[in-house]
mmCIF file of C-alpha atoms and ligand atoms in Angstrom:
data_model
loop_
_atom_site.group_PDB
_atom_site.id
_atom_site.type_symbol
_atom_site.label_atom_id
_atom_site.label_comp_id
_atom_site.label_asym_id
_atom_site.label_seq_id
_atom_site.Cartn_x
_atom_site.Cartn_y
_atom_site.Cartn_z
ATOM 1 C CA UNK A 1 -168.161 32.455 -23.406
ATOM 2 C CA UNK A 2 -168.244 28.779 -22.445
ATOM 3 C CA UNK A 3 -165.631 27.239 -20.209
ATOM 4 C CA UNK A 4 -164.965 23.573 -19.439
ATOM 5 C CA UNK A 5 -164.633 21.780 -16.123
ATOM 6 C CA UNK A 6 -163.824 18.272 -14.987
ATOM 7 C CA UNK A 7 -167.014 17.232 -13.209
ATOM 8 C CA UNK A 8 -166.345 13.522 -12.553
ATOM 9 C CA UNK A 9 -163.442 11.089 -12.592
ATOM 10 C CA UNK A 10 -163.290 7.288 -12.720
ATOM 11 C CA UNK A 11 -160.798 4.473 -13.179
ATOM 12 C CA UNK A 12 -160.863 0.758 -13.802
ATOM 13 C CA UNK A 13 -158.029 -1.760 -13.654
ATOM 14 C CA UNK A 14 -158.038 -5.487 -14.461
ATOM 15 C CA UNK A 15 -158.341 -7.806 -11.452
ATOM 16 C CA UNK A 16 -155.152 -9.783 -11.935
ATOM 17 C CA UNK A 17 -152.243 -8.465 -9.854
ATOM 18 C CA UNK A 18 -148.738 -9.419 -10.993
ATOM 19 C CA UNK A 19 -146.075 -8.657 -8.374
ATOM 20 C CA UNK A 20 -142.356 -8.202 -8.956
ATOM 21 C CA UNK A 21 -141.839 -11.593 -7.318
ATOM 22 C CA UNK A 22 -144.299 -13.132 -9.798
ATOM 23 C CA UNK A 23 -142.215 -11.676 -12.651
ATOM 24 C CA UNK A 24 -138.993 -13.034 -11.173
ATOM 25 C CA UNK A 25 -140.453 -16.521 -11.710
ATOM 26 C CA UNK A 26 -140.750 -16.021 -15.466
ATOM 27 C CA UNK A 27 -137.691 -13.841 -16.201
ATOM 28 C CA UNK A 28 -134.272 -12.997 -14.801
ATOM 29 C CA UNK A 29 -135.264 -10.098 -12.546
ATOM 30 C CA UNK A 30 -135.979 -9.369 -8.879
ATOM 31 C CA UNK A 31 -138.212 -7.271 -6.666
ATOM 32 C CA UNK A 32 -135.052 -5.568 -5.407
ATOM 33 C CA UNK A 33 -133.984 -4.456 -8.931
ATOM 34 C CA UNK A 34 -137.433 -3.316 -10.041
ATOM 35 C CA UNK A 35 -138.461 -1.469 -6.882
ATOM 36 C CA UNK A 36 -135.117 0.224 -6.280
ATOM 37 C CA UNK A 37 -134.846 1.416 -9.927
ATOM 38 C CA UNK A 38 -138.492 2.359 -10.526
ATOM 39 C CA UNK A 39 -140.618 2.284 -7.356
ATOM 40 C CA UNK A 40 -142.941 -0.253 -9.007
ATOM 41 C CA UNK A 41 -144.055 -3.152 -6.754
ATOM 42 C CA UNK A 42 -146.891 -4.644 -8.775
ATOM 43 C CA UNK A 43 -149.047 -4.019 -11.821
ATOM 44 C CA UNK A 44 -152.416 -5.177 -13.208
ATOM 45 C CA UNK A 45 -152.316 -7.421 -16.264
ATOM 46 C CA UNK A 46 -155.424 -8.152 -18.306
ATOM 47 C CA UNK A 47 -156.311 -11.828 -18.642
ATOM 48 C CA UNK A 48 -159.125 -11.459 -21.140
ATOM 49 C CA UNK A 49 -160.239 -7.807 -21.342
ATOM 50 C CA UNK A 50 -159.353 -5.599 -24.290
ATOM 51 C CA UNK A 51 -158.579 -1.868 -24.092
ATOM 52 C CA UNK A 52 -162.122 -0.875 -25.108
ATOM 53 C CA UNK A 53 -163.581 -3.005 -22.311
ATOM 54 C CA UNK A 54 -161.470 -1.227 -19.690
ATOM 55 C CA UNK A 55 -162.429 2.129 -21.222
ATOM 56 C CA UNK A 56 -166.112 1.157 -21.304
ATOM 57 C CA UNK A 57 -166.050 0.430 -17.553
ATOM 58 C CA UNK A 58 -164.676 3.942 -16.988
ATOM 59 C CA UNK A 59 -167.299 5.527 -19.249
ATOM 60 C CA UNK A 60 -170.123 3.665 -17.457
ATOM 61 C CA UNK A 61 -168.856 4.851 -14.069
ATOM 62 C CA UNK A 62 -168.624 8.454 -15.280
ATOM 63 C CA UNK A 63 -172.227 8.355 -16.480
ATOM 64 C CA UNK A 64 -173.480 6.683 -13.296
ATOM 65 C CA UNK A 65 -171.614 9.057 -10.956
ATOM 66 C CA UNK A 66 -172.912 12.142 -12.754
ATOM 67 C CA UNK A 67 -176.436 10.835 -13.335
ATOM 68 C CA UNK A 68 -175.970 11.548 -17.064
ATOM 69 C CA UNK A 69 -177.636 9.643 -19.871
ATOM 70 C CA UNK A 70 -175.370 8.312 -22.641
ATOM 71 C CA UNK A 71 -177.345 10.308 -25.234
ATOM 72 C CA UNK A 72 -176.228 13.542 -23.548
ATOM 73 C CA UNK A 73 -172.613 12.996 -24.574
ATOM 74 C CA UNK A 74 -171.352 15.058 -27.504
ATOM 75 C CA UNK A 75 -167.952 13.360 -27.834
ATOM 76 C CA UNK A 76 -165.748 10.550 -26.579
ATOM 77 C CA UNK A 77 -161.959 10.741 -26.940
ATOM 78 C CA UNK A 78 -159.836 7.748 -26.009
ATOM 79 C CA UNK A 79 -156.080 8.222 -25.688
ATOM 80 C CA UNK A 80 -154.295 4.936 -26.292
ATOM 81 C CA UNK A 81 -151.253 3.305 -27.884
ATOM 82 C CA UNK A 82 -152.757 -0.165 -27.453
ATOM 83 C CA UNK A 83 -156.127 -0.002 -29.254
ATOM 84 C CA UNK A 84 -158.194 -3.168 -29.823
ATOM 85 C CA UNK A 85 -157.767 -2.375 -33.524
ATOM 86 C CA UNK A 86 -156.929 0.638 -35.674
ATOM 87 C CA UNK A 87 -160.440 0.454 -37.117
ATOM 88 C CA UNK A 88 -162.893 0.590 -35.513
ATOM 89 C CA UNK A 89 -161.235 2.814 -32.953
ATOM 90 C CA UNK A 90 -161.386 2.067 -29.252
ATOM 91 C CA UNK A 91 -163.524 5.176 -28.792
ATOM 92 C CA UNK A 92 -166.051 3.966 -31.397
ATOM 93 C CA UNK A 93 -166.334 0.668 -29.509
ATOM 94 C CA UNK A 94 -166.941 2.543 -26.241
ATOM 95 C CA UNK A 95 -169.547 4.727 -27.952
ATOM 96 C CA UNK A 96 -171.418 1.602 -29.063
ATOM 97 C CA UNK A 97 -170.992 -0.203 -25.734
ATOM 98 C CA UNK A 98 -172.573 2.619 -23.719
ATOM 99 C CA UNK A 99 -175.112 3.680 -26.363
ATOM 100 C CA UNK A 100 -173.826 7.260 -26.711
ATOM 101 C CA UNK A 101 -175.728 7.647 -29.935
ATOM 102 C CA UNK A 102 -175.212 11.423 -30.244
ATOM 103 C CA UNK A 103 -171.473 11.383 -29.609
ATOM 104 C CA UNK A 104 -168.705 11.461 -32.187
ATOM 105 C CA UNK A 105 -165.776 9.379 -31.025
ATOM 106 C CA UNK A 106 -162.133 9.027 -31.940
ATOM 107 C CA UNK A 107 -158.805 7.813 -30.584
ATOM 108 C CA UNK A 108 -155.871 10.114 -30.038
ATOM 109 C CA UNK A 109 -152.363 8.697 -30.119
ATOM 110 C CA UNK A 110 -149.653 10.593 -28.277
ATOM 111 C CA UNK A 111 -148.210 7.807 -26.096
ATOM 112 C CA UNK A 112 -147.856 8.757 -22.432
ATOM 113 C CA UNK A 113 -148.903 12.344 -23.177
ATOM 114 C CA UNK A 114 -152.095 11.089 -24.845
ATOM 115 C CA UNK A 115 -154.460 11.916 -22.009
ATOM 116 C CA UNK A 116 -153.022 15.425 -21.589
ATOM 117 C CA UNK A 117 -153.259 16.152 -25.334
ATOM 118 C CA UNK A 118 -156.811 14.729 -25.391
ATOM 119 C CA UNK A 119 -157.953 16.722 -22.383
ATOM 120 C CA UNK A 120 -156.555 19.903 -23.921
ATOM 121 C CA UNK A 121 -158.381 19.153 -27.189
ATOM 122 C CA UNK A 122 -161.628 18.353 -25.384
ATOM 123 C CA UNK A 123 -161.461 21.581 -23.424
ATOM 124 C CA UNK A 124 -161.239 23.499 -26.721
ATOM 125 C CA UNK A 125 -164.249 21.580 -28.100
ATOM 126 C CA UNK A 126 -166.325 22.762 -25.151
ATOM 127 C CA UNK A 127 -164.838 26.260 -25.198
ATOM 128 C CA UNK A 128 -165.868 26.587 -28.860
ATOM 129 C CA UNK A 129 -169.461 26.577 -27.672
ATOM 130 C CA UNK A 130 -170.357 23.808 -30.122
ATOM 131 C CA UNK A 131 -170.328 20.961 -27.563
ATOM 132 C CA UNK A 132 -171.432 20.743 -23.953
ATOM 133 C CA UNK A 133 -170.502 17.363 -22.531
ATOM 134 C CA UNK A 134 -167.864 14.775 -23.328
ATOM 135 C CA UNK A 135 -165.707 12.018 -21.979
ATOM 136 C CA UNK A 136 -161.915 11.781 -22.161
ATOM 137 C CA UNK A 137 -160.355 8.436 -21.308
ATOM 138 C CA UNK A 138 -156.805 7.110 -21.243
ATOM 139 C CA UNK A 139 -156.868 3.321 -21.649
ATOM 140 C CA UNK A 140 -154.138 0.767 -22.233
ATOM 141 C CA UNK A 141 -153.563 -2.966 -22.386
ATOM 142 C CA UNK A 142 -149.811 -2.550 -22.763
ATOM 143 C CA UNK A 143 -149.204 -6.178 -21.789
ATOM 144 C CA UNK A 144 -150.056 -7.159 -25.371
ATOM 145 C CA UNK A 145 -147.495 -4.716 -26.792
ATOM 146 C CA UNK A 146 -144.547 -5.966 -24.726
ATOM 147 C CA UNK A 147 -141.753 -8.342 -25.614
ATOM 148 C CA UNK A 148 -142.047 -10.600 -22.554
ATOM 149 C CA UNK A 149 -138.539 -11.945 -23.174
ATOM 150 C CA UNK A 150 -137.090 -8.422 -22.681
ATOM 151 C CA UNK A 151 -136.712 -7.776 -18.946
ATOM 152 C CA UNK A 152 -135.668 -4.166 -19.598
ATOM 153 C CA UNK A 153 -139.198 -3.232 -20.703
ATOM 154 C CA UNK A 154 -141.547 -6.032 -19.571
ATOM 155 C CA UNK A 155 -141.241 -5.172 -15.873
ATOM 156 C CA UNK A 156 -142.133 -1.507 -16.287
ATOM 157 C CA UNK A 157 -145.634 -1.475 -17.706
ATOM 158 C CA UNK A 158 -149.193 -2.353 -16.684
ATOM 159 C CA UNK A 159 -152.802 -2.299 -17.906
ATOM 160 C CA UNK A 160 -155.616 0.023 -16.848
ATOM 161 C CA UNK A 161 -157.918 2.900 -17.736
ATOM 162 C CA UNK A 162 -158.958 6.221 -16.252
ATOM 163 C CA UNK A 163 -161.040 9.114 -17.439
ATOM 164 C CA UNK A 164 -162.965 12.284 -16.807
ATOM 165 C CA UNK A 165 -166.326 13.784 -17.675
ATOM 166 C CA UNK A 166 -166.036 17.308 -19.037
ATOM 167 C CA UNK A 167 -168.928 19.738 -18.886
ATOM 168 C CA UNK A 168 -169.548 23.433 -19.435
ATOM 169 C CA UNK A 169 -168.806 25.859 -16.652
ATOM 170 C CA UNK A 170 -169.304 29.571 -16.120
ATOM 171 C CA UNK A 171 -165.796 29.872 -14.718
ATOM 172 C CA UNK A 172 -162.367 29.233 -16.234
ATOM 173 C CA UNK A 173 -160.793 26.033 -14.851
ATOM 174 C CA UNK A 174 -158.054 25.392 -17.416
ATOM 175 C CA UNK A 175 -155.513 28.025 -16.438
ATOM 176 C CA UNK A 176 -152.455 27.256 -18.583
ATOM 177 C CA UNK A 177 -150.975 24.625 -20.844
ATOM 178 C CA UNK A 178 -147.884 23.590 -22.739
ATOM 179 C CA UNK A 179 -147.981 20.833 -25.391
ATOM 180 C CA UNK A 180 -144.822 19.669 -27.155
ATOM 181 C CA UNK A 181 -143.477 17.137 -29.642
ATOM 182 C CA UNK A 182 -139.987 16.382 -30.916
ATOM 183 C CA UNK A 183 -140.306 13.726 -33.614
ATOM 184 C CA UNK A 184 -136.592 13.900 -34.380
ATOM 185 C CA UNK A 185 -135.896 12.002 -31.144
ATOM 186 C CA UNK A 186 -138.479 9.261 -31.711
ATOM 187 C CA UNK A 187 -135.988 6.380 -31.788
ATOM 188 C CA UNK A 188 -135.657 6.118 -28.010
ATOM 189 C CA UNK A 189 -139.208 4.784 -27.616
ATOM 190 C CA UNK A 190 -141.045 2.697 -30.187
ATOM 191 C CA UNK A 191 -144.049 0.379 -30.377
ATOM 192 C CA UNK A 192 -146.579 -1.035 -32.826
ATOM 193 C CA UNK A 193 -144.593 -0.640 -36.040
ATOM 194 C CA UNK A 194 -146.517 -2.039 -38.977
ATOM 195 C CA UNK A 195 -144.158 -2.584 -41.896
ATOM 196 C CA UNK A 196 -144.824 -2.185 -45.593
ATOM 197 C CA UNK A 197 -146.603 -5.244 -46.860
ATOM 198 C CA UNK A 198 -147.960 -5.372 -50.387
ATOM 199 C CA UNK A 199 -147.075 -7.091 -53.673
ATOM 200 C CA UNK A 200 -145.215 -3.873 -54.592
ATOM 201 C CA UNK A 201 -143.182 -3.329 -51.429
ATOM 202 C CA UNK A 202 -140.021 -4.735 -49.898
ATOM 203 C CA UNK A 203 -140.764 -6.621 -46.697
ATOM 204 C CA UNK A 204 -139.930 -5.025 -43.366
ATOM 205 C CA UNK A 205 -138.299 -6.797 -40.427
ATOM 206 C CA UNK A 206 -139.272 -4.294 -37.726
ATOM 207 C CA UNK A 207 -140.517 -5.802 -34.467
ATOM 208 C CA UNK A 208 -143.929 -4.502 -33.351
ATOM 209 C CA UNK A 209 -143.042 -4.673 -29.633
ATOM 210 C CA UNK A 210 -142.233 -1.827 -27.287
ATOM 211 C CA UNK A 211 -138.542 -0.911 -27.309
ATOM 212 C CA UNK A 212 -137.067 1.764 -25.089
ATOM 213 C CA UNK A 213 -133.724 3.401 -24.428
ATOM 214 C CA UNK A 214 -134.431 3.793 -20.711
ATOM 215 C CA UNK A 215 -131.491 6.079 -20.004
ATOM 216 C CA UNK A 216 -132.399 8.452 -22.853
ATOM 217 C CA UNK A 217 -136.010 8.654 -21.702
ATOM 218 C CA UNK A 218 -134.922 9.221 -18.122
ATOM 219 C CA UNK A 219 -132.683 12.126 -19.191
ATOM 220 C CA UNK A 220 -135.413 13.523 -21.457
ATOM 221 C CA UNK A 221 -137.853 13.601 -18.537
ATOM 222 C CA UNK A 222 -135.445 15.237 -16.133
ATOM 223 C CA UNK A 223 -134.203 17.778 -18.651
ATOM 224 C CA UNK A 224 -136.921 18.663 -21.187
ATOM 225 C CA UNK A 225 -140.084 17.902 -19.232
ATOM 226 C CA UNK A 226 -138.811 19.600 -16.084
ATOM 227 C CA UNK A 227 -137.747 22.737 -18.024
ATOM 228 C CA UNK A 228 -141.060 22.890 -19.825
ATOM 229 C CA UNK A 229 -142.988 22.711 -16.519
ATOM 230 C CA UNK A 230 -140.726 25.382 -15.051
ATOM 231 C CA UNK A 231 -141.327 27.610 -18.061
ATOM 232 C CA UNK A 232 -145.092 27.025 -17.910
ATOM 233 C CA UNK A 233 -145.137 28.115 -14.270
ATOM 234 C CA UNK A 234 -143.089 31.206 -15.083
ATOM 235 C CA UNK A 235 -145.156 32.287 -18.105
ATOM 236 C CA UNK A 236 -148.483 31.652 -16.394
ATOM 237 C CA UNK A 237 -147.464 33.446 -13.218
ATOM 238 C CA UNK A 238 -148.485 30.415 -11.176
ATOM 239 C CA UNK A 239 -145.843 29.413 -8.665
ATOM 240 C CA UNK A 240 -145.038 25.996 -7.236
ATOM 241 C CA UNK A 241 -146.529 27.257 -3.955
ATOM 242 C CA UNK A 242 -149.845 27.964 -5.727
ATOM 243 C CA UNK A 243 -150.107 24.303 -6.757
ATOM 244 C CA UNK A 244 -151.877 21.925 -4.400
ATOM 245 C CA UNK A 245 -150.728 18.813 -6.254
ATOM 246 C CA UNK A 246 -148.699 17.684 -9.238
ATOM 247 C CA UNK A 247 -149.875 14.583 -11.083
ATOM 248 C CA UNK A 248 -147.056 13.475 -13.327
ATOM 249 C CA UNK A 249 -147.021 10.511 -15.690
ATOM 250 C CA UNK A 250 -146.286 7.472 -13.509
ATOM 251 C CA UNK A 251 -143.140 6.036 -15.072
ATOM 252 C CA UNK A 252 -140.578 5.989 -12.330
ATOM 253 C CA UNK A 253 -140.386 7.230 -8.726
ATOM 254 C CA UNK A 254 -136.818 8.462 -9.258
ATOM 255 C CA UNK A 255 -138.039 10.731 -12.066
ATOM 256 C CA UNK A 256 -140.543 12.272 -9.624
ATOM 257 C CA UNK A 257 -137.825 12.810 -7.011
ATOM 258 C CA UNK A 258 -135.456 14.492 -9.453
ATOM 259 C CA UNK A 259 -138.204 16.469 -11.152
ATOM 260 C CA UNK A 260 -139.392 17.908 -7.830
ATOM 261 C CA UNK A 261 -135.870 19.188 -7.085
ATOM 262 C CA UNK A 262 -135.307 20.532 -10.587
ATOM 263 C CA UNK A 263 -138.626 22.414 -10.789
ATOM 264 C CA UNK A 264 -138.494 23.513 -7.160
ATOM 265 C CA UNK A 265 -141.854 22.099 -6.084
ATOM 266 C CA UNK A 266 -142.129 20.339 -2.715
ATOM 267 C CA UNK A 267 -141.796 16.576 -3.199
ATOM 268 C CA UNK A 268 -144.902 15.998 -1.028
ATOM 269 C CA UNK A 269 -147.018 17.658 -3.716
ATOM 270 C CA UNK A 270 -146.177 14.928 -6.255
ATOM 271 C CA UNK A 271 -148.817 12.206 -6.020
ATOM 272 C CA UNK A 272 -147.732 8.694 -6.940
ATOM 273 C CA UNK A 273 -149.287 5.282 -7.512
ATOM 274 C CA UNK A 274 -146.860 3.566 -9.907
ATOM 275 C CA UNK A 275 -146.092 1.234 -6.975
ATOM 276 C CA UNK A 276 -149.478 -0.437 -7.572
ATOM 277 C CA UNK A 277 -149.991 -0.080 -11.320
ATOM 278 C CA UNK A 278 -146.617 0.354 -13.033
ATOM 279 C CA UNK A 279 -146.456 2.584 -16.093
ATOM 280 C CA UNK A 280 -149.856 2.545 -17.816
ATOM 281 C CA UNK A 281 -148.910 5.131 -20.489
ATOM 282 C CA UNK A 282 -151.947 7.232 -21.481
ATOM 283 C CA UNK A 283 -153.937 5.830 -18.550
ATOM 284 C CA UNK A 284 -151.482 6.780 -15.811
ATOM 285 C CA UNK A 285 -152.499 10.403 -15.150
ATOM 286 C CA UNK A 286 -156.279 9.790 -15.227
ATOM 287 C CA UNK A 287 -155.977 6.698 -12.995
ATOM 288 C CA UNK A 288 -153.923 8.735 -10.506
ATOM 289 C CA UNK A 289 -156.409 11.607 -10.701
ATOM 290 C CA UNK A 290 -159.452 9.377 -10.185
ATOM 291 C CA UNK A 291 -157.790 7.460 -7.348
ATOM 292 C CA UNK A 292 -156.877 10.761 -5.659
ATOM 293 C CA UNK A 293 -160.505 11.878 -5.911
ATOM 294 C CA UNK A 294 -161.627 8.530 -4.475
ATOM 295 C CA UNK A 295 -159.171 8.960 -1.561
ATOM 296 C CA UNK A 296 -160.443 12.474 -0.880
ATOM 297 C CA UNK A 297 -157.080 14.093 -1.710
ATOM 298 C CA UNK A 298 -158.577 15.907 -4.682
ATOM 299 C CA UNK A 299 -162.064 17.254 -4.037
ATOM 300 C CA UNK A 300 -163.404 18.303 -7.477
ATOM 301 C CA UNK A 301 -165.009 21.360 -5.892
ATOM 302 C CA UNK A 302 -163.050 23.951 -7.869
ATOM 303 C CA UNK A 303 -160.909 24.944 -4.883
ATOM 304 C CA UNK A 304 -157.605 23.230 -5.704
ATOM 305 C CA UNK A 305 -154.976 23.932 -8.344
ATOM 306 C CA UNK A 306 -153.262 20.923 -9.886
ATOM 307 C CA UNK A 307 -150.669 20.377 -12.562
ATOM 308 C CA UNK A 308 -151.248 17.374 -14.836
ATOM 309 C CA UNK A 309 -148.270 16.319 -16.918
ATOM 310 C CA UNK A 310 -147.455 13.515 -19.356
ATOM 311 C CA UNK A 311 -144.324 12.594 -21.321
ATOM 312 C CA UNK A 312 -143.203 9.739 -23.505
ATOM 313 C CA UNK A 313 -143.026 8.346 -27.016
ATOM 314 C CA UNK A 314 -142.967 10.704 -29.962
ATOM 315 C CA UNK A 315 -141.234 12.238 -28.170
ATOM 316 C CA UNK A 316 -144.203 14.061 -26.666
ATOM 317 C CA UNK A 317 -144.677 16.000 -23.466
ATOM 318 C CA UNK A 318 -147.397 18.247 -22.155
ATOM 319 C CA UNK A 319 -148.745 19.857 -19.015
ATOM 320 C CA UNK A 320 -152.029 21.458 -17.986
ATOM 321 C CA UNK A 321 -152.652 23.593 -14.921
ATOM 322 C CA UNK A 322 -156.243 23.077 -13.851
ATOM 323 C CA UNK A 323 -158.417 24.554 -11.136
ATOM 324 C CA UNK A 324 -160.185 21.380 -10.085
HETATM 325 N N1 LIG B 1 -134.111 -6.939 -13.843
HETATM 326 C C1 LIG B 1 -132.798 -7.073 -13.518
HETATM 327 N N2 LIG B 1 -131.813 -6.468 -14.203
HETATM 328 C C2 LIG B 1 -132.169 -5.675 -15.226
HETATM 329 C C3 LIG B 1 -133.517 -5.489 -15.612
HETATM 330 C C4 LIG B 1 -134.509 -6.156 -14.866
HETATM 331 N N3 LIG B 1 -135.817 -6.047 -15.143
HETATM 332 N N4 LIG B 1 -133.553 -4.657 -16.663
HETATM 333 C C5 LIG B 1 -132.272 -4.327 -16.955
HETATM 334 N N5 LIG B 1 -131.442 -4.957 -16.088
HETATM 335 C C6 LIG B 1 -129.989 -4.868 -16.026
HETATM 336 C C7 LIG B 1 -129.390 -4.482 -17.351
HETATM 337 O O1 LIG B 1 -129.214 -5.642 -18.155
HETATM 338 C C8 LIG B 1 -128.063 -3.884 -16.934
HETATM 339 O O2 LIG B 1 -127.168 -4.926 -16.642
HETATM 340 P P1 LIG B 1 -125.650 -4.852 -17.157
HETATM 341 O O3 LIG B 1 -125.082 -3.608 -16.524
HETATM 342 O O4 LIG B 1 -125.075 -6.135 -16.644
HETATM 343 O O5 LIG B 1 -125.745 -4.753 -18.645
HETATM 344 C C9 LIG B 1 -128.398 -3.180 -15.607
HETATM 345 O O6 LIG B 1 -129.620 -3.802 -15.139
HETATM 346 C C10 LIG B 1 -128.601 -1.688 -15.728
HETATM 347 O O7 LIG B 1 -129.472 -1.433 -16.822
HETATM 348 P P2 LIG B 1 -129.893 0.024 -17.206
HETATM 349 O O8 LIG B 1 -130.829 -0.018 -18.361
HETATM 350 O O9 LIG B 1 -128.648 0.871 -17.332
HETATM 351 O O10 LIG B 1 -130.687 0.461 -15.891
HETATM 352 P P3 LIG B 1 -131.112 1.880 -15.417
HETATM 353 O O11 LIG B 1 -130.500 2.136 -14.110
HETATM 354 O O12 LIG B 1 -130.972 2.924 -16.485
HETATM 355 O O13 LIG B 1 -132.684 1.694 -15.190
HETATM 356 C C11 LIG B 1 -134.819 2.055 -16.227
HETATM 357 C C12 LIG B 1 -133.503 1.294 -16.265
HETATM 358 C C13 LIG B 1 -135.542 1.718 -14.948
HETATM 359 C C14 LIG B 1 -135.673 1.651 -17.420
HETATM 360 C C15 LIG B 1 -134.542 3.575 -16.260
HETATM 361 O O14 LIG B 1 -133.636 3.882 -17.286
HETATM 362 C C16 LIG B 1 -135.791 4.368 -16.445
HETATM 363 O O15 LIG B 1 -136.665 4.388 -15.601
HETATM 364 N N6 LIG B 1 -135.910 5.089 -17.547
HETATM 365 C C17 LIG B 1 -137.089 5.898 -17.810
HETATM 366 C C18 LIG B 1 -138.160 5.094 -18.375
HETATM 367 C C19 LIG B 1 -139.404 5.928 -18.488
HETATM 368 O O16 LIG B 1 -139.559 6.914 -17.806
HETATM 369 N N7 LIG B 1 -140.294 5.597 -19.334
HETATM 370 C C20 LIG B 1 -141.476 6.412 -19.375
HETATM 371 C C21 LIG B 1 -141.686 7.069 -20.603
HETATM 372 S S1 LIG B 1 -142.039 5.948 -21.771
HETATM 373 C C22 LIG B 1 -143.583 5.482 -21.606
HETATM 374 O O17 LIG B 1 -144.145 5.764 -20.601
HETATM 375 C C23 LIG B 1 -144.196 4.623 -22.665
#
């Protein structure tokens, strides 16, 4: 029986830093409002790089760090809600950019849960025995999806990419998972609507920009995501004490605080970096993971147990407990 393990991590963010004070020069907001409500101090905003270029930088790092050749890759999955285009996919562009000629590649769209859903899928690909090595990346240039005249959303998001290399292992590393969707509550978070447009259709007035009912999403995270994590811990027999770290989607520091209390996991075990990058949707968990490996907090030696969790548009939410 084949198992999968995360053997390398990497992240890449655009150079340009935009602070809360920078934003207050172009819209009616303040560092005080943004940091007290969200914990975010600054974010990276792409000047000229597309989503596939950020993802390609991650893929190149993963290959270099592991000493792998691009031809060894069996698959590339990119989780994104801000692709360069619907076709070709961002993953197909990455495949071409790095010369992974033997890899099939596709995008997976599940908003801020995209990386978690993709990693779960990739693990099953390897577990099937049919594939041995693949890359899973979360990559976003959300700055192009935002309505920059809407201070309620524009201040929250940032651009970036993170990813992992998955390989076969003799031991089980993916201990438990819970993946969920509730499409009936999709109205509270929307982006990228493409309306009907043909000689036979009525025209649509929908705006393509990100819209969010912040309060509804906040409550959803505290209620549904927290209960689902609690249930996952109960059903898997893994307790909060067994976890070394929890890497939650980086949307808001207050969500982390409340979630820690609700689930009953020590707050110190929740890693956070939204202060530096804002909410990068599908990229947030892999950027946090890769940065934690870079800082030596996570060792990638199979000795730590971490919970990875994403939640957002769809509505979608999902968690994986991984021996890493
Ligand atoms: N600067 C200054 N004032 C602002 C800003 C801003 N950027 N944005 C809103 N305000 C004002 C509002 O206009 C409102 O003013 P009013 O009372 O005079 O009308 C006031 O601040 C309060 O607005 P609320 O929306 O009620 O603020 P709230 O305290 O709920 O915080 C926030 C908003 C930060 C968005 C919060 O609801 C939140 O974090 N929600 C969760 C978002 C989230 O987790 N998203 C992640 C999942 S989605 C994804 O990742 C794609």
